[in-house]
Structure formats: C-alpha cells, structure tokens
Amino acid sequence: MGRLWRVALLGTGAWVGYGWGAQCALPLVGVWRGPVGRRQVSLTFDDGPDPEATPKLLRLLAARGARATFFLIGERAARHPEIVRAIVADGHEVGNHTWHHRKAWFLTPRATEAEIVGGACLLAGITGEVPRLYRPPWGIVNVPALRIARRAGYTTVLWSIQPEGAWACTPADQLRYCDRFLHDGAIIDLHDAPGLPGAPERVLELMPHLLDLLAARGLASVSVGTLLGAH
Ligand SMILES: [Zn+2]
C-alpha cells in the first residue's frame, strides 16, 4: 500500500474516532430523560433567543404556569441579552447551546473549547450564573466536547422526544408524535428560533395544544434541572 493511502487511512480512522467514537459514548454520558414517578416532563427550546418568537413563547408558558429550559446560542444571546434576562425572570432555566451552533465533528479541539466555553461565559455574563446544562447542536459531539463537559461539570442534555423529525411536519404532526411517545420523565426537544424551517411559527402553534396534552396526562412541565432533581 502506498504511503499516501496509509496516511489517508490513518487520518480517516483518527477522524472517525474523534467524532464517531465520541458519538458512540454519548448514550452513556448524556442525559436523555428524567426519572419516572414524579409526573414531570421538561419542555426544552433550542436555538434562541429569537426576538419575535421567544417573547411570545414566554407569554404562552407564563399563562399556563409551565417552566422550561432554553438552550441558547451564544451569538444570538449576545444580540438579545434582554430576552435572556426575561427567560430567567420568568423562572425558566438557561442552558448552553454553544456560541455558533457548529457541528462538533468538524471542529478542532481548540474551536470546540471556544464554542462551549465561549457560550457558557457569554450566558454567565448576562444571567450571573454559569449554565450547568450543555446541549450539543444536533446532538453531535467529539472527544474534546465530552472531555470539556466532564471537567467543567456540565450535564450533557439530549432528549427522549424529538417531534421535529420530518422536514415538512406540521404542528398537528408534532402533537400526534408527542401524544404517541409522551412518557413520565420525558425531555421534549423543540425549537423557538430559525434553523429548522418554520420552527418558531410551528412551536407557537403547537404549544397550547401540547400544554393541554400534558395537563390531560397529569404531567407538569418543569426545567431540566428540576426534572433531574438538581434544584
Ligand atoms: Zn440547535
């Protein structure tokens, strides 16, 4: 085998380990759901804050006494710190969704650290508290991401219900999906900002129905920290 081929193979193997190896470890180190028996679930909203959708969502949640966790993107939070403060003032929890929302498989260790630590520092500067929860964009991690989270004591939060799956799904599709898979201790992943096409409008339409569904099943919506018994 030629030298170039060996270098290419070694490089590919190292890259697969760096990304896919970490991905394989994620089911063991990440949190996907909360405990059963407390009749609690967590609504989580990624990719915000959004100046249009997030304040409307906050009003919907406040009207129903629901608490949630918002996994915020640093560069968006930096543009709308007043919305971040409103999220906290309403009793919700803020989690770190990195600075730029990049795919970890294509980030160097240094860039990975800048994404995670940079996002955490930005949010801490606004809220006065370092976020303890980290949600990797698209649920994609690499080896440094897991190491940084472990060393800093961040909890890596994924989800047990992801109703955004189909590209053209409607709020009715999402509600049916949640109805089918809803369970005690669920962590539900939704989006209140652009990224997935139509996500903010969809979540605003879904939310009253989803809150009705939770109430009908006797499930309270709490932050992930509360769900996991952290506070
Ligand atoms: Zn995201």
JSON list of C-alpha atoms and ligand atoms in Angstrom, two decimals:
[
{"chain": "A", "resi": 1, "resn": "MET", "atom": "CA", "xyz": [0.00, 0.00, 0.00]},
{"chain": "A", "resi": 2, "resn": "GLY", "atom": "CA", "xyz": [1.37, 3.40, -0.94]},
{"chain": "A", "resi": 3, "resn": "ARG", "atom": "CA", "xyz": [2.37, 5.94, 1.67]},
{"chain": "A", "resi": 4, "resn": "LEU", "atom": "CA", "xyz": [-0.41, 8.33, 0.68]},
{"chain": "A", "resi": 5, "resn": "TRP", "atom": "CA", "xyz": [-3.04, 5.65, 1.15]},
{"chain": "A", "resi": 6, "resn": "ARG", "atom": "CA", "xyz": [-1.70, 4.77, 4.60]},
{"chain": "A", "resi": 7, "resn": "VAL", "atom": "CA", "xyz": [-1.75, 8.42, 5.64]},
{"chain": "A", "resi": 8, "resn": "ALA", "atom": "CA", "xyz": [-5.30, 8.79, 4.27]},
{"chain": "A", "resi": 9, "resn": "LEU", "atom": "CA", "xyz": [-6.46, 5.66, 6.08]},
{"chain": "A", "resi": 10, "resn": "LEU", "atom": "CA", "xyz": [-4.85, 6.69, 9.36]},
{"chain": "A", "resi": 11, "resn": "GLY", "atom": "CA", "xyz": [-6.32, 10.17, 9.06]},
{"chain": "A", "resi": 12, "resn": "THR", "atom": "CA", "xyz": [-9.79, 8.81, 8.35]},
{"chain": "A", "resi": 13, "resn": "GLY", "atom": "CA", "xyz": [-9.51, 6.37, 11.26]},
{"chain": "A", "resi": 14, "resn": "ALA", "atom": "CA", "xyz": [-8.46, 9.15, 13.62]},
{"chain": "A", "resi": 15, "resn": "TRP", "atom": "CA", "xyz": [-11.30, 11.38, 12.45]},
{"chain": "A", "resi": 16, "resn": "VAL", "atom": "CA", "xyz": [-13.84, 8.57, 12.85]},
{"chain": "A", "resi": 17, "resn": "GLY", "atom": "CA", "xyz": [-12.61, 8.00, 16.41]},
{"chain": "A", "resi": 18, "resn": "TYR", "atom": "CA", "xyz": [-12.67, 11.75, 17.15]},
{"chain": "A", "resi": 19, "resn": "GLY", "atom": "CA", "xyz": [-16.27, 12.15, 16.05]},
{"chain": "A", "resi": 20, "resn": "TRP", "atom": "CA", "xyz": [-17.97, 8.79, 15.82]},
{"chain": "A", "resi": 21, "resn": "GLY", "atom": "CA", "xyz": [-16.15, 7.36, 18.86]},
{"chain": "A", "resi": 22, "resn": "ALA", "atom": "CA", "xyz": [-17.47, 10.23, 20.97]},
{"chain": "A", "resi": 23, "resn": "GLN", "atom": "CA", "xyz": [-20.90, 9.80, 19.41]},
{"chain": "A", "resi": 24, "resn": "CYS", "atom": "CA", "xyz": [-20.94, 6.14, 20.47]},
{"chain": "A", "resi": 25, "resn": "ALA", "atom": "CA", "xyz": [-20.09, 7.17, 24.05]},
{"chain": "A", "resi": 26, "resn": "LEU", "atom": "CA", "xyz": [-22.88, 9.75, 24.14]},
{"chain": "A", "resi": 27, "resn": "PRO", "atom": "CA", "xyz": [-25.67, 7.31, 25.14]},
{"chain": "A", "resi": 28, "resn": "LEU", "atom": "CA", "xyz": [-23.64, 6.50, 28.25]},
{"chain": "A", "resi": 29, "resn": "VAL", "atom": "CA", "xyz": [-22.59, 10.01, 29.30]},
{"chain": "A", "resi": 30, "resn": "GLY", "atom": "CA", "xyz": [-25.57, 12.11, 28.14]},
{"chain": "A", "resi": 31, "resn": "VAL", "atom": "CA", "xyz": [-28.90, 12.60, 29.90]},
{"chain": "A", "resi": 32, "resn": "TRP", "atom": "CA", "xyz": [-31.84, 11.58, 27.70]},
{"chain": "A", "resi": 33, "resn": "ARG", "atom": "CA", "xyz": [-34.73, 11.57, 30.16]},
{"chain": "A", "resi": 34, "resn": "GLY", "atom": "CA", "xyz": [-35.62, 12.22, 33.78]},
{"chain": "A", "resi": 35, "resn": "PRO", "atom": "CA", "xyz": [-36.79, 9.85, 36.50]},
{"chain": "A", "resi": 36, "resn": "VAL", "atom": "CA", "xyz": [-40.17, 8.14, 36.39]},
{"chain": "A", "resi": 37, "resn": "GLY", "atom": "CA", "xyz": [-42.71, 8.59, 39.19]},
{"chain": "A", "resi": 38, "resn": "ARG", "atom": "CA", "xyz": [-42.81, 12.35, 39.72]},
{"chain": "A", "resi": 39, "resn": "ARG", "atom": "CA", "xyz": [-45.27, 13.06, 36.88]},
{"chain": "A", "resi": 40, "resn": "GLN", "atom": "CA", "xyz": [-42.86, 15.66, 35.47]},
{"chain": "A", "resi": 41, "resn": "VAL", "atom": "CA", "xyz": [-41.54, 16.33, 31.97]},
{"chain": "A", "resi": 42, "resn": "SER", "atom": "CA", "xyz": [-39.27, 19.04, 30.55]},
{"chain": "A", "resi": 43, "resn": "LEU", "atom": "CA", "xyz": [-40.03, 21.19, 27.55]},
{"chain": "A", "resi": 44, "resn": "THR", "atom": "CA", "xyz": [-36.73, 22.33, 26.06]},
{"chain": "A", "resi": 45, "resn": "PHE", "atom": "CA", "xyz": [-36.35, 25.03, 23.40]},
{"chain": "A", "resi": 46, "resn": "ASP", "atom": "CA", "xyz": [-33.20, 25.25, 21.29]},
{"chain": "A", "resi": 47, "resn": "ASP", "atom": "CA", "xyz": [-31.52, 27.81, 19.06]},
{"chain": "A", "resi": 48, "resn": "GLY", "atom": "CA", "xyz": [-32.90, 31.05, 20.55]},
{"chain": "A", "resi": 49, "resn": "PRO", "atom": "CA", "xyz": [-33.33, 33.62, 21.70]},
{"chain": "A", "resi": 50, "resn": "ASP", "atom": "CA", "xyz": [-35.44, 34.91, 18.84]},
{"chain": "A", "resi": 51, "resn": "PRO", "atom": "CA", "xyz": [-36.72, 38.49, 19.14]},
{"chain": "A", "resi": 52, "resn": "GLU", "atom": "CA", "xyz": [-40.13, 37.57, 17.67]},
{"chain": "A", "resi": 53, "resn": "ALA", "atom": "CA", "xyz": [-40.92, 34.06, 18.86]},
{"chain": "A", "resi": 54, "resn": "THR", "atom": "CA", "xyz": [-39.25, 33.81, 22.27]},
{"chain": "A", "resi": 55, "resn": "PRO", "atom": "CA", "xyz": [-41.23, 36.62, 23.98]},
{"chain": "A", "resi": 56, "resn": "LYS", "atom": "CA", "xyz": [-44.49, 35.14, 22.61]},
{"chain": "A", "resi": 57, "resn": "LEU", "atom": "CA", "xyz": [-43.48, 31.71, 23.86]},
{"chain": "A", "resi": 58, "resn": "LEU", "atom": "CA", "xyz": [-42.69, 33.16, 27.28]},
{"chain": "A", "resi": 59, "resn": "ARG", "atom": "CA", "xyz": [-46.22, 34.61, 27.45]},
{"chain": "A", "resi": 60, "resn": "LEU", "atom": "CA", "xyz": [-47.75, 31.23, 26.50]},
{"chain": "A", "resi": 61, "resn": "LEU", "atom": "CA", "xyz": [-45.74, 29.41, 29.15]},
{"chain": "A", "resi": 62, "resn": "ALA", "atom": "CA", "xyz": [-46.47, 32.03, 31.84]},
{"chain": "A", "resi": 63, "resn": "ALA", "atom": "CA", "xyz": [-50.21, 31.83, 31.17]},
{"chain": "A", "resi": 64, "resn": "ARG", "atom": "CA", "xyz": [-50.10, 28.10, 31.93]},
{"chain": "A", "resi": 65, "resn": "GLY", "atom": "CA", "xyz": [-47.59, 28.18, 34.79]},
{"chain": "A", "resi": 66, "resn": "ALA", "atom": "CA", "xyz": [-45.20, 25.96, 32.82]},
{"chain": "A", "resi": 67, "resn": "ARG", "atom": "CA", "xyz": [-41.44, 26.07, 33.34]},
{"chain": "A", "resi": 68, "resn": "ALA", "atom": "CA", "xyz": [-38.95, 25.13, 30.64]},
{"chain": "A", "resi": 69, "resn": "THR", "atom": "CA", "xyz": [-35.28, 25.09, 29.71]},
{"chain": "A", "resi": 70, "resn": "PHE", "atom": "CA", "xyz": [-33.94, 27.27, 26.89]},
{"chain": "A", "resi": 71, "resn": "PHE", "atom": "CA", "xyz": [-30.72, 26.10, 25.24]},
{"chain": "A", "resi": 72, "resn": "LEU", "atom": "CA", "xyz": [-29.41, 29.36, 23.82]},
{"chain": "A", "resi": 73, "resn": "ILE", "atom": "CA", "xyz": [-26.92, 30.08, 21.05]},
{"chain": "A", "resi": 74, "resn": "GLY", "atom": "CA", "xyz": [-24.23, 32.49, 22.26]},
{"chain": "A", "resi": 75, "resn": "GLU", "atom": "CA", "xyz": [-24.14, 34.79, 19.23]},
{"chain": "A", "resi": 76, "resn": "ARG", "atom": "CA", "xyz": [-27.95, 35.18, 19.36]},
{"chain": "A", "resi": 77, "resn": "ALA", "atom": "CA", "xyz": [-27.97, 35.71, 23.15]},
{"chain": "A", "resi": 78, "resn": "ALA", "atom": "CA", "xyz": [-25.32, 38.40, 22.71]},
{"chain": "A", "resi": 79, "resn": "ARG", "atom": "CA", "xyz": [-27.66, 40.28, 20.35]},
{"chain": "A", "resi": 80, "resn": "HIS", "atom": "CA", "xyz": [-30.69, 39.95, 22.68]},
{"chain": "A", "resi": 81, "resn": "PRO", "atom": "CA", "xyz": [-29.48, 39.88, 26.30]},
{"chain": "A", "resi": 82, "resn": "GLU", "atom": "CA", "xyz": [-32.79, 41.41, 27.45]},
{"chain": "A", "resi": 83, "resn": "ILE", "atom": "CA", "xyz": [-34.64, 38.28, 26.26]},
{"chain": "A", "resi": 84, "resn": "VAL", "atom": "CA", "xyz": [-32.18, 36.06, 28.13]},
{"chain": "A", "resi": 85, "resn": "ARG", "atom": "CA", "xyz": [-32.90, 38.06, 31.28]},
{"chain": "A", "resi": 86, "resn": "ALA", "atom": "CA", "xyz": [-36.66, 37.78, 30.64]},
{"chain": "A", "resi": 87, "resn": "ILE", "atom": "CA", "xyz": [-36.33, 33.99, 30.35]},
{"chain": "A", "resi": 88, "resn": "VAL", "atom": "CA", "xyz": [-34.64, 33.83, 33.76]},
{"chain": "A", "resi": 89, "resn": "ALA", "atom": "CA", "xyz": [-37.04, 36.38, 35.30]},
{"chain": "A", "resi": 90, "resn": "ASP", "atom": "CA", "xyz": [-39.96, 34.13, 34.31]},
{"chain": "A", "resi": 91, "resn": "GLY", "atom": "CA", "xyz": [-38.45, 31.25, 36.28]},
{"chain": "A", "resi": 92, "resn": "HIS", "atom": "CA", "xyz": [-37.08, 29.27, 33.36]},
{"chain": "A", "resi": 93, "resn": "GLU", "atom": "CA", "xyz": [-33.64, 27.74, 33.06]},
{"chain": "A", "resi": 94, "resn": "VAL", "atom": "CA", "xyz": [-30.93, 28.71, 30.60]},
{"chain": "A", "resi": 95, "resn": "GLY", "atom": "CA", "xyz": [-28.62, 26.10, 29.06]},
{"chain": "A", "resi": 96, "resn": "ASN", "atom": "CA", "xyz": [-25.62, 26.35, 26.74]},
{"chain": "A", "resi": 97, "resn": "HIS", "atom": "CA", "xyz": [-26.13, 25.50, 23.05]},
{"chain": "A", "resi": 98, "resn": "THR", "atom": "CA", "xyz": [-22.61, 26.75, 22.09]},
{"chain": "A", "resi": 99, "resn": "TRP", "atom": "CA", "xyz": [-21.53, 30.02, 20.57]},
{"chain": "A", "resi": 100, "resn": "HIS", "atom": "CA", "xyz": [-22.14, 29.48, 16.84]},
{"chain": "A", "resi": 101, "resn": "HIS", "atom": "CA", "xyz": [-24.09, 26.18, 16.66]},
{"chain": "A", "resi": 102, "resn": "ARG", "atom": "CA", "xyz": [-21.44, 24.33, 14.65]},
{"chain": "A", "resi": 103, "resn": "LYS", "atom": "CA", "xyz": [-21.16, 20.58, 14.07]},
{"chain": "A", "resi": 104, "resn": "ALA", "atom": "CA", "xyz": [-18.56, 19.24, 16.50]},
{"chain": "A", "resi": 105, "resn": "TRP", "atom": "CA", "xyz": [-17.27, 16.58, 14.09]},
{"chain": "A", "resi": 106, "resn": "PHE", "atom": "CA", "xyz": [-15.70, 19.35, 12.00]},
{"chain": "A", "resi": 107, "resn": "LEU", "atom": "CA", "xyz": [-14.21, 21.39, 14.85]},
{"chain": "A", "resi": 108, "resn": "THR", "atom": "CA", "xyz": [-10.65, 21.27, 16.11]},
{"chain": "A", "resi": 109, "resn": "PRO", "atom": "CA", "xyz": [-10.20, 20.75, 19.88]},
{"chain": "A", "resi": 110, "resn": "ARG", "atom": "CA", "xyz": [-9.43, 24.46, 20.25]},
{"chain": "A", "resi": 111, "resn": "ALA", "atom": "CA", "xyz": [-12.52, 25.52, 18.27]},
{"chain": "A", "resi": 112, "resn": "THR", "atom": "CA", "xyz": [-14.64, 23.07, 20.28]},
{"chain": "A", "resi": 113, "resn": "GLU", "atom": "CA", "xyz": [-13.49, 24.67, 23.51]},
{"chain": "A", "resi": 114, "resn": "ALA", "atom": "CA", "xyz": [-14.18, 28.16, 22.13]},
{"chain": "A", "resi": 115, "resn": "GLU", "atom": "CA", "xyz": [-17.71, 27.09, 21.16]},
{"chain": "A", "resi": 116, "resn": "ILE", "atom": "CA", "xyz": [-18.61, 25.53, 24.52]},
{"chain": "A", "resi": 117, "resn": "VAL", "atom": "CA", "xyz": [-16.72, 27.71, 26.97]},
{"chain": "A", "resi": 118, "resn": "GLY", "atom": "CA", "xyz": [-17.43, 30.86, 24.97]},
{"chain": "A", "resi": 119, "resn": "GLY", "atom": "CA", "xyz": [-21.17, 30.15, 25.05]},
{"chain": "A", "resi": 120, "resn": "ALA", "atom": "CA", "xyz": [-21.08, 29.42, 28.79]},
{"chain": "A", "resi": 121, "resn": "CYS", "atom": "CA", "xyz": [-19.14, 32.62, 29.57]},
{"chain": "A", "resi": 122, "resn": "LEU", "atom": "CA", "xyz": [-21.46, 34.77, 27.49]},
{"chain": "A", "resi": 123, "resn": "LEU", "atom": "CA", "xyz": [-24.56, 33.41, 29.26]},
{"chain": "A", "resi": 124, "resn": "ALA", "atom": "CA", "xyz": [-22.89, 33.72, 32.67]},
{"chain": "A", "resi": 125, "resn": "GLY", "atom": "CA", "xyz": [-22.15, 37.37, 31.88]},
{"chain": "A", "resi": 126, "resn": "ILE", "atom": "CA", "xyz": [-25.84, 38.02, 31.21]},
{"chain": "A", "resi": 127, "resn": "THR", "atom": "CA", "xyz": [-27.52, 35.91, 33.90]},
{"chain": "A", "resi": 128, "resn": "GLY", "atom": "CA", "xyz": [-24.82, 35.98, 36.59]},
{"chain": "A", "resi": 129, "resn": "GLU", "atom": "CA", "xyz": [-24.78, 32.18, 36.67]},
{"chain": "A", "resi": 130, "resn": "VAL", "atom": "CA", "xyz": [-22.69, 29.68, 34.72]},
{"chain": "A", "resi": 131, "resn": "PRO", "atom": "CA", "xyz": [-25.12, 27.37, 32.88]},
{"chain": "A", "resi": 132, "resn": "ARG", "atom": "CA", "xyz": [-24.76, 23.82, 34.17]},
{"chain": "A", "resi": 133, "resn": "LEU", "atom": "CA", "xyz": [-26.50, 22.24, 31.20]},
{"chain": "A", "resi": 134, "resn": "TYR", "atom": "CA", "xyz": [-24.92, 21.79, 27.76]},
{"chain": "A", "resi": 135, "resn": "ARG", "atom": "CA", "xyz": [-26.81, 20.62, 24.69]},
{"chain": "A", "resi": 136, "resn": "PRO", "atom": "CA", "xyz": [-24.58, 19.90, 21.69]},
{"chain": "A", "resi": 137, "resn": "PRO", "atom": "CA", "xyz": [-26.00, 21.26, 18.40]},
{"chain": "A", "resi": 138, "resn": "TRP", "atom": "CA", "xyz": [-27.78, 18.40, 16.54]},
{"chain": "A", "resi": 139, "resn": "GLY", "atom": "CA", "xyz": [-26.70, 16.12, 19.39]},
{"chain": "A", "resi": 140, "resn": "ILE", "atom": "CA", "xyz": [-23.31, 15.89, 17.68]},
{"chain": "A", "resi": 141, "resn": "VAL", "atom": "CA", "xyz": [-20.18, 15.68, 19.86]},
{"chain": "A", "resi": 142, "resn": "ASN", "atom": "CA", "xyz": [-16.47, 14.99, 19.54]},
{"chain": "A", "resi": 143, "resn": "VAL", "atom": "CA", "xyz": [-13.92, 13.74, 22.05]},
{"chain": "A", "resi": 144, "resn": "PRO", "atom": "CA", "xyz": [-12.89, 17.21, 23.33]},
{"chain": "A", "resi": 145, "resn": "ALA", "atom": "CA", "xyz": [-16.56, 18.23, 23.80]},
{"chain": "A", "resi": 146, "resn": "LEU", "atom": "CA", "xyz": [-17.18, 15.32, 26.14]},
{"chain": "A", "resi": 147, "resn": "ARG", "atom": "CA", "xyz": [-13.92, 15.98, 27.98]},
{"chain": "A", "resi": 148, "resn": "ILE", "atom": "CA", "xyz": [-14.70, 19.70, 28.42]},
{"chain": "A", "resi": 149, "resn": "ALA", "atom": "CA", "xyz": [-18.21, 18.89, 29.70]},
{"chain": "A", "resi": 150, "resn": "ARG", "atom": "CA", "xyz": [-16.89, 16.34, 32.18]},
{"chain": "A", "resi": 151, "resn": "ARG", "atom": "CA", "xyz": [-14.11, 18.58, 33.51]},
{"chain": "A", "resi": 152, "resn": "ALA", "atom": "CA", "xyz": [-16.40, 21.60, 33.88]},
{"chain": "A", "resi": 153, "resn": "GLY", "atom": "CA", "xyz": [-19.16, 19.53, 35.48]},
{"chain": "A", "resi": 154, "resn": "TYR", "atom": "CA", "xyz": [-21.68, 20.30, 32.73]},
{"chain": "A", "resi": 155, "resn": "THR", "atom": "CA", "xyz": [-24.56, 17.89, 32.26]},
{"chain": "A", "resi": 156, "resn": "THR", "atom": "CA", "xyz": [-24.86, 16.97, 28.57]},
{"chain": "A", "resi": 157, "resn": "VAL", "atom": "CA", "xyz": [-28.60, 17.01, 27.86]},
{"chain": "A", "resi": 158, "resn": "LEU", "atom": "CA", "xyz": [-30.19, 15.27, 24.86]},
{"chain": "A", "resi": 159, "resn": "TRP", "atom": "CA", "xyz": [-33.87, 14.33, 24.60]},
{"chain": "A", "resi": 160, "resn": "SER", "atom": "CA", "xyz": [-36.30, 11.40, 24.65]},
{"chain": "A", "resi": 161, "resn": "ILE", "atom": "CA", "xyz": [-38.91, 13.01, 22.34]},
{"chain": "A", "resi": 162, "resn": "GLN", "atom": "CA", "xyz": [-37.91, 14.89, 19.18]},
{"chain": "A", "resi": 163, "resn": "PRO", "atom": "CA", "xyz": [-41.04, 15.87, 17.26]},
{"chain": "A", "resi": 164, "resn": "GLU", "atom": "CA", "xyz": [-39.14, 17.94, 14.65]},
{"chain": "A", "resi": 165, "resn": "GLY", "atom": "CA", "xyz": [-38.08, 14.87, 12.63]},
{"chain": "A", "resi": 166, "resn": "ALA", "atom": "CA", "xyz": [-39.89, 15.23, 9.31]},
{"chain": "A", "resi": 167, "resn": "TRP", "atom": "CA", "xyz": [-38.77, 18.18, 7.21]},
{"chain": "A", "resi": 168, "resn": "ALA", "atom": "CA", "xyz": [-42.31, 19.37, 6.43]},
{"chain": "A", "resi": 169, "resn": "CYS", "atom": "CA", "xyz": [-44.02, 18.38, 9.68]},
{"chain": "A", "resi": 170, "resn": "THR", "atom": "CA", "xyz": [-46.93, 20.48, 10.90]},
{"chain": "A", "resi": 171, "resn": "PRO", "atom": "CA", "xyz": [-47.96, 21.39, 14.45]},
{"chain": "A", "resi": 172, "resn": "ALA", "atom": "CA", "xyz": [-50.65, 18.68, 14.16]},
{"chain": "A", "resi": 173, "resn": "ASP", "atom": "CA", "xyz": [-47.97, 16.11, 13.20]},
{"chain": "A", "resi": 174, "resn": "GLN", "atom": "CA", "xyz": [-45.89, 17.20, 16.15]},
{"chain": "A", "resi": 175, "resn": "LEU", "atom": "CA", "xyz": [-48.82, 16.91, 18.53]},
{"chain": "A", "resi": 176, "resn": "ARG", "atom": "CA", "xyz": [-49.64, 13.40, 17.27]},
{"chain": "A", "resi": 177, "resn": "TYR", "atom": "CA", "xyz": [-45.99, 12.41, 17.71]},
{"chain": "A", "resi": 178, "resn": "CYS", "atom": "CA", "xyz": [-45.89, 13.77, 21.28]},
{"chain": "A", "resi": 179, "resn": "ASP", "atom": "CA", "xyz": [-49.22, 12.09, 22.08]},
{"chain": "A", "resi": 180, "resn": "ARG", "atom": "CA", "xyz": [-47.84, 8.76, 20.92]},
{"chain": "A", "resi": 181, "resn": "PHE", "atom": "CA", "xyz": [-44.47, 8.89, 22.68]},
{"chain": "A", "resi": 182, "resn": "LEU", "atom": "CA", "xyz": [-45.17, 11.04, 25.75]},
{"chain": "A", "resi": 183, "resn": "HIS", "atom": "CA", "xyz": [-43.96, 9.48, 28.99]},
{"chain": "A", "resi": 184, "resn": "ASP", "atom": "CA", "xyz": [-43.29, 10.38, 32.61]},
{"chain": "A", "resi": 185, "resn": "GLY", "atom": "CA", "xyz": [-39.80, 11.93, 32.81]},
{"chain": "A", "resi": 186, "resn": "ALA", "atom": "CA", "xyz": [-39.71, 12.94, 29.13]},
{"chain": "A", "resi": 187, "resn": "ILE", "atom": "CA", "xyz": [-37.32, 15.56, 27.81]},
{"chain": "A", "resi": 188, "resn": "ILE", "atom": "CA", "xyz": [-39.01, 17.10, 24.77]},
{"chain": "A", "resi": 189, "resn": "ASP", "atom": "CA", "xyz": [-36.85, 18.89, 22.19]},
{"chain": "A", "resi": 190, "resn": "LEU", "atom": "CA", "xyz": [-38.41, 21.87, 20.38]},
{"chain": "A", "resi": 191, "resn": "HIS", "atom": "CA", "xyz": [-37.09, 24.99, 18.62]},
{"chain": "A", "resi": 192, "resn": "ASP", "atom": "CA", "xyz": [-38.17, 28.61, 19.09]},
{"chain": "A", "resi": 193, "resn": "ALA", "atom": "CA", "xyz": [-35.79, 30.23, 16.60]},
{"chain": "A", "resi": 194, "resn": "PRO", "atom": "CA", "xyz": [-34.92, 29.90, 12.90]},
{"chain": "A", "resi": 195, "resn": "GLY", "atom": "CA", "xyz": [-32.70, 26.99, 11.98]},
{"chain": "A", "resi": 196, "resn": "LEU", "atom": "CA", "xyz": [-35.18, 24.29, 11.13]},
{"chain": "A", "resi": 197, "resn": "PRO", "atom": "CA", "xyz": [-37.54, 25.77, 8.50]},
{"chain": "A", "resi": 198, "resn": "GLY", "atom": "CA", "xyz": [-40.67, 27.26, 10.09]},
{"chain": "A", "resi": 199, "resn": "ALA", "atom": "CA", "xyz": [-39.70, 26.12, 13.59]},
{"chain": "A", "resi": 200, "resn": "PRO", "atom": "CA", "xyz": [-40.65, 29.27, 15.57]},
{"chain": "A", "resi": 201, "resn": "GLU", "atom": "CA", "xyz": [-44.11, 29.62, 14.00]},
{"chain": "A", "resi": 202, "resn": "ARG", "atom": "CA", "xyz": [-44.71, 25.88, 14.39]},
{"chain": "A", "resi": 203, "resn": "VAL", "atom": "CA", "xyz": [-43.80, 25.78, 18.05]},
{"chain": "A", "resi": 204, "resn": "LEU", "atom": "CA", "xyz": [-46.05, 28.76, 18.87]},
{"chain": "A", "resi": 205, "resn": "GLU", "atom": "CA", "xyz": [-48.99, 26.99, 17.23]},
{"chain": "A", "resi": 206, "resn": "LEU", "atom": "CA", "xyz": [-48.16, 23.68, 18.87]},
{"chain": "A", "resi": 207, "resn": "MET", "atom": "CA", "xyz": [-47.61, 24.91, 22.38]},
{"chain": "A", "resi": 208, "resn": "PRO", "atom": "CA", "xyz": [-51.20, 25.49, 23.65]},
{"chain": "A", "resi": 209, "resn": "HIS", "atom": "CA", "xyz": [-52.18, 22.01, 22.42]},
{"chain": "A", "resi": 210, "resn": "LEU", "atom": "CA", "xyz": [-49.07, 20.39, 23.84]},
{"chain": "A", "resi": 211, "resn": "LEU", "atom": "CA", "xyz": [-49.67, 22.04, 27.22]},
{"chain": "A", "resi": 212, "resn": "ASP", "atom": "CA", "xyz": [-53.27, 20.72, 27.09]},
{"chain": "A", "resi": 213, "resn": "LEU", "atom": "CA", "xyz": [-51.91, 17.24, 26.38]},
{"chain": "A", "resi": 214, "resn": "LEU", "atom": "CA", "xyz": [-49.52, 17.41, 29.34]},
{"chain": "A", "resi": 215, "resn": "ALA", "atom": "CA", "xyz": [-52.36, 18.58, 31.61]},
{"chain": "A", "resi": 216, "resn": "ALA", "atom": "CA", "xyz": [-54.63, 15.78, 30.38]},
{"chain": "A", "resi": 217, "resn": "ARG", "atom": "CA", "xyz": [-51.93, 13.23, 31.24]},
{"chain": "A", "resi": 218, "resn": "GLY", "atom": "CA", "xyz": [-51.30, 14.81, 34.65]},
{"chain": "A", "resi": 219, "resn": "LEU", "atom": "CA", "xyz": [-47.75, 15.79, 33.73]},
{"chain": "A", "resi": 220, "resn": "ALA", "atom": "CA", "xyz": [-46.18, 19.05, 34.97]},
{"chain": "A", "resi": 221, "resn": "SER", "atom": "CA", "xyz": [-43.68, 20.90, 32.81]},
{"chain": "A", "resi": 222, "resn": "VAL", "atom": "CA", "xyz": [-40.54, 21.77, 34.77]},
{"chain": "A", "resi": 223, "resn": "SER", "atom": "CA", "xyz": [-36.98, 22.79, 33.90]},
{"chain": "A", "resi": 224, "resn": "VAL", "atom": "CA", "xyz": [-34.44, 20.07, 33.19]},
{"chain": "A", "resi": 225, "resn": "GLY", "atom": "CA", "xyz": [-32.63, 20.98, 36.42]},
{"chain": "A", "resi": 226, "resn": "THR", "atom": "CA", "xyz": [-35.82, 20.38, 38.41]},
{"chain": "A", "resi": 227, "resn": "LEU", "atom": "CA", "xyz": [-36.60, 17.20, 36.45]},
{"chain": "A", "resi": 228, "resn": "LEU", "atom": "CA", "xyz": [-33.18, 15.79, 37.31]},
{"chain": "A", "resi": 229, "resn": "GLY", "atom": "CA", "xyz": [-33.52, 16.86, 40.95]},
{"chain": "A", "resi": 230, "resn": "ALA", "atom": "CA", "xyz": [-30.61, 19.31, 40.69]},
{"chain": "A", "resi": 231, "resn": "HIS", "atom": "CA", "xyz": [-32.64, 22.15, 42.24]},
{"chain": "B", "resi": 1, "resn": "ZN", "atom": "ZN", "xyz": [-29.77, 23.60, 17.81]}
]
